Short mmCIF file of C-alpha atoms in Angstrom, two decimals:
data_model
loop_
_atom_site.label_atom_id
_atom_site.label_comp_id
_atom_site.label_asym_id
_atom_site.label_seq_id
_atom_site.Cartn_x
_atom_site.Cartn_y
_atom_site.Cartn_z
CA UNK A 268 80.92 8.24 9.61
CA UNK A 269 82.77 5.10 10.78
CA UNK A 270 84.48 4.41 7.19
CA UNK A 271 85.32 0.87 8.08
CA UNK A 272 82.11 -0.48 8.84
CA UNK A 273 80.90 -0.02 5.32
CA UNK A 274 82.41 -3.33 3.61
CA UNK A 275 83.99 -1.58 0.75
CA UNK A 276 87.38 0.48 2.51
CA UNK A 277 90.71 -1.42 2.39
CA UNK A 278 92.02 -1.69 5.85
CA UNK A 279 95.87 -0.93 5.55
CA UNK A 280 97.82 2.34 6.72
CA UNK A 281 98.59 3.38 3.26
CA UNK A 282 97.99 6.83 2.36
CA UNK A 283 95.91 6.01 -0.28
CA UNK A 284 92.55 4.44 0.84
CA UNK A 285 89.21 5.54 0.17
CA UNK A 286 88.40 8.89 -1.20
CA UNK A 287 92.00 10.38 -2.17
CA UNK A 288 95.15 11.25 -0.34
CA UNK A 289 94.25 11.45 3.18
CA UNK A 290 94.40 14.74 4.73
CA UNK A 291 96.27 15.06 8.83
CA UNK A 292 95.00 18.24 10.81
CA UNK A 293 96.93 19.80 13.53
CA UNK A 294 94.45 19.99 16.67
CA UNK A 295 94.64 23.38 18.09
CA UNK A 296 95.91 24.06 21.12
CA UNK A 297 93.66 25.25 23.98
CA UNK A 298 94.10 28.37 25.47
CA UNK A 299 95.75 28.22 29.13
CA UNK A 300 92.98 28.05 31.89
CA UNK A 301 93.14 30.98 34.41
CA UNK A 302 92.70 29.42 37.80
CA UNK A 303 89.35 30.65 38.77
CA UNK A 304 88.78 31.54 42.74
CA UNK A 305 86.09 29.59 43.85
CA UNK A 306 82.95 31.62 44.84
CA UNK A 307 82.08 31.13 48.56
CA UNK A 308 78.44 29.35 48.85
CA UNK A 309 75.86 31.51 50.12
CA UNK A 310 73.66 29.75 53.01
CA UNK A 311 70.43 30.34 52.55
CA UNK A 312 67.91 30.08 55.31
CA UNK A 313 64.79 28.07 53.06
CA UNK A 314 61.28 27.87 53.58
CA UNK A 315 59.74 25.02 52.86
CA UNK A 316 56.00 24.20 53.39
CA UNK A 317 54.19 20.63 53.11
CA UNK A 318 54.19 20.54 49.45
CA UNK A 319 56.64 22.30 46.86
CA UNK A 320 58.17 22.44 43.37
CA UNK A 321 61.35 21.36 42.47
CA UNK A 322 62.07 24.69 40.38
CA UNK A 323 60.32 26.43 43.65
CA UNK A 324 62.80 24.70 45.53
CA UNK A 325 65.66 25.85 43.80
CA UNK A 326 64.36 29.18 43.36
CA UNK A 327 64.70 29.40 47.52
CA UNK A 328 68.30 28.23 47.64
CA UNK A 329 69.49 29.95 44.75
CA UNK A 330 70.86 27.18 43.04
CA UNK A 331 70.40 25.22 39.30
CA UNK A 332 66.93 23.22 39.09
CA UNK A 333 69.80 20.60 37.35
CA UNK A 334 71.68 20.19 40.11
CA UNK A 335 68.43 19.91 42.53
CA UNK A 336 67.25 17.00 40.23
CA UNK A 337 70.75 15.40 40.38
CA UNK A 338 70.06 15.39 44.18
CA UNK A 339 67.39 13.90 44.11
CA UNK A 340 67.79 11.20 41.81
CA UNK A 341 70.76 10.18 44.71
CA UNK A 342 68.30 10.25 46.87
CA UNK A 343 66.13 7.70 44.50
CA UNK A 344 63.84 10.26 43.65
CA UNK A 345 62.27 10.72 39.86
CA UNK A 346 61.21 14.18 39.49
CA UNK A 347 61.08 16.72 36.63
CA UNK A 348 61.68 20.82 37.40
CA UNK A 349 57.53 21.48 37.93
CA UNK A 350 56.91 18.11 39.92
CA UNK A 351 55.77 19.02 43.47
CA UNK A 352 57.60 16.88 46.31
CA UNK A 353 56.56 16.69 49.68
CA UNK A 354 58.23 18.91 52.74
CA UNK A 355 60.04 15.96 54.06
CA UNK A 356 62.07 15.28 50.78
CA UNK A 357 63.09 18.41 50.41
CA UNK A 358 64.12 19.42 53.55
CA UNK A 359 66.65 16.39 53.21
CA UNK A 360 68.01 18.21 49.37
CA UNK A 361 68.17 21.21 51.27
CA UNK A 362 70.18 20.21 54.13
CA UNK A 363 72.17 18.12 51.74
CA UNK A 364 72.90 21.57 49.88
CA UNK A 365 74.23 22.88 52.36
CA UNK A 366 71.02 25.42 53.49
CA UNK A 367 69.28 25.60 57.14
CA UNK A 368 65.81 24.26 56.86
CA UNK A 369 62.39 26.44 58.05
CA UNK A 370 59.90 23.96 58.23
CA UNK A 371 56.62 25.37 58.02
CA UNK A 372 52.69 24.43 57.78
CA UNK A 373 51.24 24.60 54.44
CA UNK A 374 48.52 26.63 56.32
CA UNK A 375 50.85 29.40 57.20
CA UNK A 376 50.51 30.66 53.61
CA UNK A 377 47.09 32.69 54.94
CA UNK A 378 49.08 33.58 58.05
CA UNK A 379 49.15 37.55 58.20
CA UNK A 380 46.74 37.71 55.23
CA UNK A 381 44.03 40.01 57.34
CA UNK A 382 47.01 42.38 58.53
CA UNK A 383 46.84 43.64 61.87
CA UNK A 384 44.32 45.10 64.35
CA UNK A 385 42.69 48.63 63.31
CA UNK A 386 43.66 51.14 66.17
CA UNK A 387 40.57 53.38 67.37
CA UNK A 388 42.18 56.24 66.02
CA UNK A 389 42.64 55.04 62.26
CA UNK A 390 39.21 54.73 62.71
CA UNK A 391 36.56 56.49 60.70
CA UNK A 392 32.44 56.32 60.46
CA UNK A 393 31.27 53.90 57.32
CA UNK A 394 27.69 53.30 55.84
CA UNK A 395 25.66 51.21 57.53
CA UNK A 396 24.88 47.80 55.73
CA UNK A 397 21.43 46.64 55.65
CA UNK A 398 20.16 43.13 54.46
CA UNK A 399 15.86 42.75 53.43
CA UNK A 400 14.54 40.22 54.28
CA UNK A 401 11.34 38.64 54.44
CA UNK A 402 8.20 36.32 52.80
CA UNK A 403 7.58 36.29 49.45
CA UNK A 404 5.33 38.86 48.19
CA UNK A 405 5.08 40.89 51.66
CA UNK A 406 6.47 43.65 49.40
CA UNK A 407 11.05 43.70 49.66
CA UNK A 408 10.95 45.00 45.91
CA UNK A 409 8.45 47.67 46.62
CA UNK A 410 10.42 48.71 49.91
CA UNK A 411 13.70 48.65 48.20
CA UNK A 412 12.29 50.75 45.56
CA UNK A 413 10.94 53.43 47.87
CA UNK A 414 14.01 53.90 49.58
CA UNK A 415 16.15 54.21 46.03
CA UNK A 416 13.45 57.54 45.11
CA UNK A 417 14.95 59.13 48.09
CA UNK A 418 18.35 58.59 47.05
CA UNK A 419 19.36 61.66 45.49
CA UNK A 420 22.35 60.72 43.19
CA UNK A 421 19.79 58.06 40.97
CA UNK A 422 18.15 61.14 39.80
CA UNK A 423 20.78 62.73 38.50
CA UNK A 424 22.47 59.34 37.09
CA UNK A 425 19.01 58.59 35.62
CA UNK A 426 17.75 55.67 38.00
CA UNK A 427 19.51 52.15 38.13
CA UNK A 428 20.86 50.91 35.18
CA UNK A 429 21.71 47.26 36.23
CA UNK A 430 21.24 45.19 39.42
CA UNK A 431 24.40 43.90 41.34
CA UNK A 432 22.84 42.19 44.46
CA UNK A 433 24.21 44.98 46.58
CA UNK A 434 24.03 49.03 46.22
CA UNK A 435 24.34 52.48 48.06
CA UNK A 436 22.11 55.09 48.53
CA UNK A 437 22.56 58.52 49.68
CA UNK A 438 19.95 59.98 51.90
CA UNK A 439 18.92 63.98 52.09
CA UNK A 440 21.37 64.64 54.59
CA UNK A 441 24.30 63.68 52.90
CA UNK A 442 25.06 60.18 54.54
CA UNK A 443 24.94 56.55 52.37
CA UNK A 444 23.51 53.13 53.41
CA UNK A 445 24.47 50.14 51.85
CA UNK A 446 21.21 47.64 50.72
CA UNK A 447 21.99 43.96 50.04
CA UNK A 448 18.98 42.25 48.53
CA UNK A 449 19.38 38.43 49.28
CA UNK A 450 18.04 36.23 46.73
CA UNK A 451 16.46 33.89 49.20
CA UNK A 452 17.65 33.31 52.32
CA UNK A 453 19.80 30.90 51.58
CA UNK A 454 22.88 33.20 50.34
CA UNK A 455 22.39 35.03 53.81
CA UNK A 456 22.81 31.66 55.60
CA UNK A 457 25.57 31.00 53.17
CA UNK A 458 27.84 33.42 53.76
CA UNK A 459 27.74 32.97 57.32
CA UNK A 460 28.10 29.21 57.12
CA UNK A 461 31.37 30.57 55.58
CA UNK A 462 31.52 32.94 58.62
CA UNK A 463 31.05 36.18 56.59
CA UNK A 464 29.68 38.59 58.62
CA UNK A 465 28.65 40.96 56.07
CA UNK A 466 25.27 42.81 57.54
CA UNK A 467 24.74 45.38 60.36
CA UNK A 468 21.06 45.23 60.45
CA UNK A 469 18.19 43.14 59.15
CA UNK A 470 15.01 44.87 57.75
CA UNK A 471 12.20 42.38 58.31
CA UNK A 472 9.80 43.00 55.79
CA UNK A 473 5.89 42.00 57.25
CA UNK A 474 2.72 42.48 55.18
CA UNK A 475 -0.07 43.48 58.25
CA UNK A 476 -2.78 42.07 56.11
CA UNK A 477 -1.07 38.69 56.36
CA UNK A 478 1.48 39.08 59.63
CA UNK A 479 3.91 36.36 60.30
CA UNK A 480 4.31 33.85 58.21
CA UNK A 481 7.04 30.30 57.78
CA UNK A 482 9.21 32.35 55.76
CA UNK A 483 9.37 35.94 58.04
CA UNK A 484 10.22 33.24 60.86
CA UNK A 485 12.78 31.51 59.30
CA UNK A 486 14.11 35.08 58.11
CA UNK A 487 14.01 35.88 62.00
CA UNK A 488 16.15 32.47 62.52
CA UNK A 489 18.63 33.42 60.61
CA UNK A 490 19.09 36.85 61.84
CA UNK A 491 18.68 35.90 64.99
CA UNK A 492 21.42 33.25 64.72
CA UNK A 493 23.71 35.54 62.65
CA UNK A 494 23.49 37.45 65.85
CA UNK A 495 22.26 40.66 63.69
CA UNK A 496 19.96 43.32 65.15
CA UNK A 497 16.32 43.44 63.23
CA UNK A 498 14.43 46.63 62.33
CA UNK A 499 10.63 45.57 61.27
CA UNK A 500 9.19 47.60 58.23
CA UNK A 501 5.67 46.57 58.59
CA UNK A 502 4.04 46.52 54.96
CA UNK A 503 0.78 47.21 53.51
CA UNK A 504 -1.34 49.01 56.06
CA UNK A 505 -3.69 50.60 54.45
CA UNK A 506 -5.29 47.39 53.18
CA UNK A 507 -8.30 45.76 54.28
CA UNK A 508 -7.75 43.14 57.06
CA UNK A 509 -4.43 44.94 57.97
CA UNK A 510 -3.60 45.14 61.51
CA UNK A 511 -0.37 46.25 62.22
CA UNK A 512 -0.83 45.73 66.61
CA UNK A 513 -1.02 41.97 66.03
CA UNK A 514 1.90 41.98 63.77
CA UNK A 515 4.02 43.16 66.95
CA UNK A 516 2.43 41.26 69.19
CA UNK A 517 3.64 37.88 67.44
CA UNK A 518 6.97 39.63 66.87
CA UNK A 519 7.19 39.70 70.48
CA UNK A 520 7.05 36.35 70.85
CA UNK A 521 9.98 35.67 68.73
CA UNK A 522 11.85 38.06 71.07
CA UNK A 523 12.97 40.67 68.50
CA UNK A 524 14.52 43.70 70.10
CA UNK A 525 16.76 46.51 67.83
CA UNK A 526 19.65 48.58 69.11
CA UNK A 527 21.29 51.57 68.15
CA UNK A 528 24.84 50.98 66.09
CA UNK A 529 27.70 53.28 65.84
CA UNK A 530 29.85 52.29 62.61
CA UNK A 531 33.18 52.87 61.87
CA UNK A 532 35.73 50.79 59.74
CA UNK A 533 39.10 52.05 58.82
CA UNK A 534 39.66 53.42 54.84
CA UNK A 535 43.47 53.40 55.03
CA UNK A 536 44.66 49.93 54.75
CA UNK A 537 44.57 47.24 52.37
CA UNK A 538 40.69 46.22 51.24
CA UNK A 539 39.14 43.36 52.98
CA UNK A 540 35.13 42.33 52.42
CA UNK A 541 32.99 39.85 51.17
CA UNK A 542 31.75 38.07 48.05
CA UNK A 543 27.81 38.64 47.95
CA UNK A 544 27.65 37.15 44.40
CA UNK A 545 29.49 36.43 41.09
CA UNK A 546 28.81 35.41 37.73
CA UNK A 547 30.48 34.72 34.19
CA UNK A 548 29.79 37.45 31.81
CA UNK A 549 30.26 36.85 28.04
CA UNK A 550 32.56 39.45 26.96
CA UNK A 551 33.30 40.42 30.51
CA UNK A 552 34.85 37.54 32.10
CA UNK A 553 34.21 36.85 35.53
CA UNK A 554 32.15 39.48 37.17
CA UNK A 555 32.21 39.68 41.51
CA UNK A 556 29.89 41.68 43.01
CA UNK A 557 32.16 42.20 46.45
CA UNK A 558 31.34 44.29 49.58
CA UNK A 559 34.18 46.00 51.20
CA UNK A 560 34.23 46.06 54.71
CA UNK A 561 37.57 47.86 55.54
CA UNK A 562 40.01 49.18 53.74
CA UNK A 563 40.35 50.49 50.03
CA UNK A 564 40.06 49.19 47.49
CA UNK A 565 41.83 49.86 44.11
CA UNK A 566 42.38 49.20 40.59
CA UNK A 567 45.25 47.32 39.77
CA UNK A 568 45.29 45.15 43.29
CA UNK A 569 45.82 41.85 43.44
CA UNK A 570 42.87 39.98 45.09
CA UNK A 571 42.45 37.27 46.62
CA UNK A 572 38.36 35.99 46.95
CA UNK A 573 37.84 32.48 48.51
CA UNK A 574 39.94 29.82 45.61
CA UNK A 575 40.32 32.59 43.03
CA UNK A 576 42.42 35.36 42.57
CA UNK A 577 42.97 37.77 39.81
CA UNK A 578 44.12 41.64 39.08
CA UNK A 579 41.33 44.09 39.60
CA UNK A 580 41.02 45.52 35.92
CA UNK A 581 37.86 47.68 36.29
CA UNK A 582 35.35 48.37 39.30
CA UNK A 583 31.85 49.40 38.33
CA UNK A 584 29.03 50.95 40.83
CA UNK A 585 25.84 49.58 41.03
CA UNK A 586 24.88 52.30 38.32
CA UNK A 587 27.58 50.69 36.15
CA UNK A 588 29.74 53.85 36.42
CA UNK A 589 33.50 53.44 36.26
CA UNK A 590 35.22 53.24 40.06
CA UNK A 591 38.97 53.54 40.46
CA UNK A 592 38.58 53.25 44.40
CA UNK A 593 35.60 51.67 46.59
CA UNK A 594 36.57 52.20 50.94
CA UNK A 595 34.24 50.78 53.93
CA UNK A 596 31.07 49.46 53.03
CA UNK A 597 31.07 50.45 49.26
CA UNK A 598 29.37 47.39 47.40
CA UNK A 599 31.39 47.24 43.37
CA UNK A 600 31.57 45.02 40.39
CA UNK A 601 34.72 43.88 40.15
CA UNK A 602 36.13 42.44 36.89
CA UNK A 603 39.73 40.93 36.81
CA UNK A 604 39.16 37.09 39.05
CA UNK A 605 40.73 34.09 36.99
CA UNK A 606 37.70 32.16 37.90
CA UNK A 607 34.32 32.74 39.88
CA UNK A 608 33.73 32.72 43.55
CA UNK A 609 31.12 32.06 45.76
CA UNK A 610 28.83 34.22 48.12
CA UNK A 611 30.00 34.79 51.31
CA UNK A 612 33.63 34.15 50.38
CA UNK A 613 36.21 36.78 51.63
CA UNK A 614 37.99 39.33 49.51
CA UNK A 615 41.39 40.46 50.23
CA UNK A 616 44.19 41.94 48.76
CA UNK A 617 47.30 40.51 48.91
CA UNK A 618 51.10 42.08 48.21
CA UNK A 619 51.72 40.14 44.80
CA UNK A 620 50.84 36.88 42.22
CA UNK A 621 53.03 34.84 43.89
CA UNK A 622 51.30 35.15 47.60
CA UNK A 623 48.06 34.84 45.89
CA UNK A 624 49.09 31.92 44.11
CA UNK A 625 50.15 30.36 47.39
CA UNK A 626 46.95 31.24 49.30
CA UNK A 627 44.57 29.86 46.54
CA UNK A 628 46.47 26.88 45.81
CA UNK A 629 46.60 25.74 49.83
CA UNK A 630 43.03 26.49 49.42
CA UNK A 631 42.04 23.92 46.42
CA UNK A 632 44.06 21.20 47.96
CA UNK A 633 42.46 21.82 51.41
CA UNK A 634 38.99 21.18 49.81
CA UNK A 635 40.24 18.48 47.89
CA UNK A 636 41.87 16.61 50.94
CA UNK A 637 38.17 17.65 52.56
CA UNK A 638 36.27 16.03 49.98
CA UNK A 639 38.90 12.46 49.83
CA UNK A 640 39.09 12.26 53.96
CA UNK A 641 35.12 12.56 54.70
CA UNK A 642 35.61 12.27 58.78
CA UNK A 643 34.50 8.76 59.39
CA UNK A 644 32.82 10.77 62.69
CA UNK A 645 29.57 12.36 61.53
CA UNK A 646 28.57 15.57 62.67
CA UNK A 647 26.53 14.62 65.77
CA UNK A 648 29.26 12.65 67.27
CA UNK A 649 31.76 15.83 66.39
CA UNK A 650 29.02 17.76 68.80
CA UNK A 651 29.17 15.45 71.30
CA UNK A 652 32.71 15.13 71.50
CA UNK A 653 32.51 18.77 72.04
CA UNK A 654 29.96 19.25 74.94
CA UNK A 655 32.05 16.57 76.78
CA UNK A 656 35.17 18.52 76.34
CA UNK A 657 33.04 21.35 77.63
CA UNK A 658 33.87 23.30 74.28
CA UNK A 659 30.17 23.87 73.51
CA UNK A 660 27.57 24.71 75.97
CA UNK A 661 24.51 24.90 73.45
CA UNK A 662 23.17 21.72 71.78
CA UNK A 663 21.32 23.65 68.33
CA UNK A 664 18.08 21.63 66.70
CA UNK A 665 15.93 22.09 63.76
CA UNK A 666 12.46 20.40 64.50
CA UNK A 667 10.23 19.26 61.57
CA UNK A 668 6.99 17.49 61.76
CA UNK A 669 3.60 16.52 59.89
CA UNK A 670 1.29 18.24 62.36
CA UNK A 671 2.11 21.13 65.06
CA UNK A 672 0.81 18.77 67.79
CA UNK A 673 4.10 16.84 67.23
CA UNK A 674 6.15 20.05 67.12
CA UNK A 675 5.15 21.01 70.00
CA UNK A 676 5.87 17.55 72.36
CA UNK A 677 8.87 17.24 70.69
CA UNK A 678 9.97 20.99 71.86
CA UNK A 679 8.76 20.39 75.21
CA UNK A 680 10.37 16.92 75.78
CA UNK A 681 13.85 18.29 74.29
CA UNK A 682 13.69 21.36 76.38
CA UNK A 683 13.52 19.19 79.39
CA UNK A 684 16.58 17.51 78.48
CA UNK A 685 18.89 20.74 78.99
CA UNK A 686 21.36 20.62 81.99
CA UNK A 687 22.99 23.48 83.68
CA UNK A 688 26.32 22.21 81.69
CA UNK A 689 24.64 21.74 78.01
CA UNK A 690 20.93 23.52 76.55
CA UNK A 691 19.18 22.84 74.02
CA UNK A 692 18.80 25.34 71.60
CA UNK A 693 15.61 25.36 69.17
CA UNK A 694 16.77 26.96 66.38
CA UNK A 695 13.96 26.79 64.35
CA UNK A 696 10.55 24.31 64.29
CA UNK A 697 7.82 23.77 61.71
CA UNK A 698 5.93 21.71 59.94
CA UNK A 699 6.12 20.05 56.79
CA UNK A 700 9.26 18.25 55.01
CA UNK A 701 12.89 18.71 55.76
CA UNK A 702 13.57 21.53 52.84
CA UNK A 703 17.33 22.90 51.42
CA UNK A 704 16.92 26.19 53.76
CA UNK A 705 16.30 23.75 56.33
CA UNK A 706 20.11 21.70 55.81
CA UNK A 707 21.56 25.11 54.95
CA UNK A 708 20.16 26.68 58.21
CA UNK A 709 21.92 23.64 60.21
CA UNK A 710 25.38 23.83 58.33
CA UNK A 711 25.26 27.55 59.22
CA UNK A 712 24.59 26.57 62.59
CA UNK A 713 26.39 23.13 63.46
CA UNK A 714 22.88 22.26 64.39
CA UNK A 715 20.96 18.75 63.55
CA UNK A 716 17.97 18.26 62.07
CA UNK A 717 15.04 15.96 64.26
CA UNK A 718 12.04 15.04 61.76
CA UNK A 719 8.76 13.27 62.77
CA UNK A 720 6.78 11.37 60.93
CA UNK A 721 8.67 13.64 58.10
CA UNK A 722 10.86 12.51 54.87
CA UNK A 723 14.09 15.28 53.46
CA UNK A 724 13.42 15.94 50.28
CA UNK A 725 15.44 14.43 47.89
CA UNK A 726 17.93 17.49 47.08
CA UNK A 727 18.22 18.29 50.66
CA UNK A 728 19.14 14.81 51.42
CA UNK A 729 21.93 15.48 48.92
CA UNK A 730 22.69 18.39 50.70
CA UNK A 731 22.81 16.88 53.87
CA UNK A 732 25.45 14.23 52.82
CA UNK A 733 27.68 16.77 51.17
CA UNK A 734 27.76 19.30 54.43
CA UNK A 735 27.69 16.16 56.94
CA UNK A 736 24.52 17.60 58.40
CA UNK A 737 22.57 14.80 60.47
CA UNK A 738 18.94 14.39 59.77
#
């Protein structure tokens, strides 16, 4: 306390003022300094991407976040130890520090994510995986049923305990297929709007008694499209009115022909697949239902699927038996993602948190710069562009009308307009309203959507605007 300021203390040098005899201390002396040898400064050569941390930043050149934020406040800059600052800032603290600079693009962080080429002889035979699809009530449950009697482990485990979008049989002679059972078409379309390409063959499901119908086309559209060979399981032949001959005559029309397929993936490398669904589970967290399509995978491995990422703490089988490993073309539960993912995003495991932290976050601010810088060009003018650069040599359409008659002039006038540089490709035609499988068949696609005398309905129109698809 400064004893003078309070009014009271008398303000001569005697020895007696306030409080007594005043006592004098000796200050101790401090101990001699031993010249220290100044430690030579380690250059470091430093990363640094668009967008980083200060303490990230300091991390990389091995010095104090204090002294980074000193720098920076010379350099005018405000920042606290977890503020990101851009690339260009702190390439000029780096080389101020005394560090060489590695610029790089914030992109690079999925650089070398899918690991390198599988040699032939790493390779080894997987299950084949096989997508149903078809109209409603043409009998997919029934089929899917039939084949799980002949799978021989479900009678010992006591049949399927709970559904996981995706699971493997084993036949009588010993070998497993993988079944994906799409909810709709519109997770097929989906994932390969996302560019999964998770199936190996399409089973076409066609009741005889009623033969093709709008759905088992668009089904064909999209497997066509996904470039996906098509086995036909024609249903429901013994009932009245069935005949099975007309059913492949019309598929003949839609030019469906199936190959044979020889399978192989590689088991000894880290897992890659797909996402077929996900969920939140109370009690269970967040639940992916993933598809691997090389690789192993195991527990404990840090994942990365789409924006999320997590440790895999427990892998179930579509039987909801415990998994400590799932290789090629083994659909499992997976339970251990921070957050949920969406179908048809990939799944891949990466070396540690801090590379998974790096993917996902370039990730989230990728869609978010998406979202805030909506290309002032829509999509029609990006396919334009394209054909004139010569980058795109088919021009894909969805045609919807109110009667066939219209369908049909339309098709034949736009036919008519391909050239030997650019063709028009009819993806798919009917009539009735533009629908959501409609939009999501055209995202999957970079087609466009012509309707005639025809209205979007109004969440497709949503749609539309969201995936810049142009009706």
């Amino acid at each position: 306390v400064n004893l003078h300021s309070i009014g009271s203390v008398d303000d001569d040098d005697d020895d007696y003022g306030f409080g007594g005899p005043r006592r004098r201390f000796k200050k101790k002396q401090p101990k001699p300094v031993q010249p220290q040898q100044p430690q030579e400064k380690i250059i470091k050569d430093v990363v640094v991407p668009e967008i980083i941390t200060v303490q990230e930043l300091a991390n990389r050149m091995a010095e104090k976040g204090a002294d980074v934020i000193k720098k920076l406040m010379a350099l005018g800059v405000m920042a606290t130890i977890n503020q990101p600052i851009d690339g260009d800032t702190a390439q000029i603290v780096v080389e101020e520090m005394g560090h060489r600079v590695k610029r790089v693009s914030d992109s690079d962080v999925e650089l070398g994510l899918k690991g390198e080429e599988d040699r032939p002889e790493e390779m080894q035979p997987r299950a084949p995986v096989v997508t149903v699809m078809g109209h409603v009530d043409h009998g997919k449950t029934s089929l899917l049923d039939a084949l799980r009697e002949t799978n021989v482990a479900s009678h010992e485990a006591g049949g399927i305990t709970q559904h996981i979008g995706a699971y493997q049989i084993t036949v009588k002679t010993g070998d497993k297929i993988t079944f994906i059972d799409t909810p709709g078409h519109e997770a097929f379309s989906e994932m390969r709007a996302r560019g999964a390409k998770v199936t190996d063959i399409v089973v076409l499901v066609v009741a005889a008694n009623d033969g093709i119908m709008p759905q088992t086309v668009e089904a064909i559209r999209h497997a066509q499209a996904a470039e996906v060979p098509i086995v036909v399981a024609i249903n429901k032949i013994d009932l009245p009115g069935a005949d099975p001959m007309k059913v492949k005559t019309a598929l003949l029309q839609h030019g469906i022909a199936v190959e044979e397929l020889d399978l192989k993936a590689n088991p000894n490398r880290k897992a890659e697949g797909a996402v077929i669904e996900a969920k939140m589970e109370k009690g269970r967290g967040s639940v992916a239902t993933v598809l691997v399509q090389k690789g192993t995978l195991h527990i404990g491995d840090i994942v990365i699927a789409g924006k999320e990422w997590g440790r895999v703490r427990a892998m179930f089988n579509e039987m909801g038996k415990k998994m400590n490993e799932a290789g090629p073309a083994a659909p499992v539960e997976v339970l251990g993602l921070q957050g949920t993912p969406a179908a048809g995003d990939d799944f891949i495991v990466v070396a540690d948190e801090n590379q998974a932290k790096e993917v996902t976050g370039y990730r989230i601010r990728k869609e978010r710069d998406a979202k805030l810088v909506k290309s002032a060009k829509s999509a029609m003018e990006q396919m334009l562009d394209k054909i004139k650069s010569g980058e795109v040599k088919h021009l894909p359409v969805i045609i919807k009308a109110d009667v066939q008659g219209s369908i049909e002039a339309i098709e034949g006038t736009i036919t008519k307009l391909s050239n030997d540089e650019v063709s028009v490709q009819i993806l798919h035609s009917a009539v009735g309203p533009i629908s959501d499988s409609d939009v999501t068949l055209a995202k999957a696609s970079n087609a466009f959507i012509i309707g005639f005398n025809v209205r979007a309905i109004p969440h497709a129109r949503d749609m539309a605007r969201q995936d810049g698809v142009d009706i």
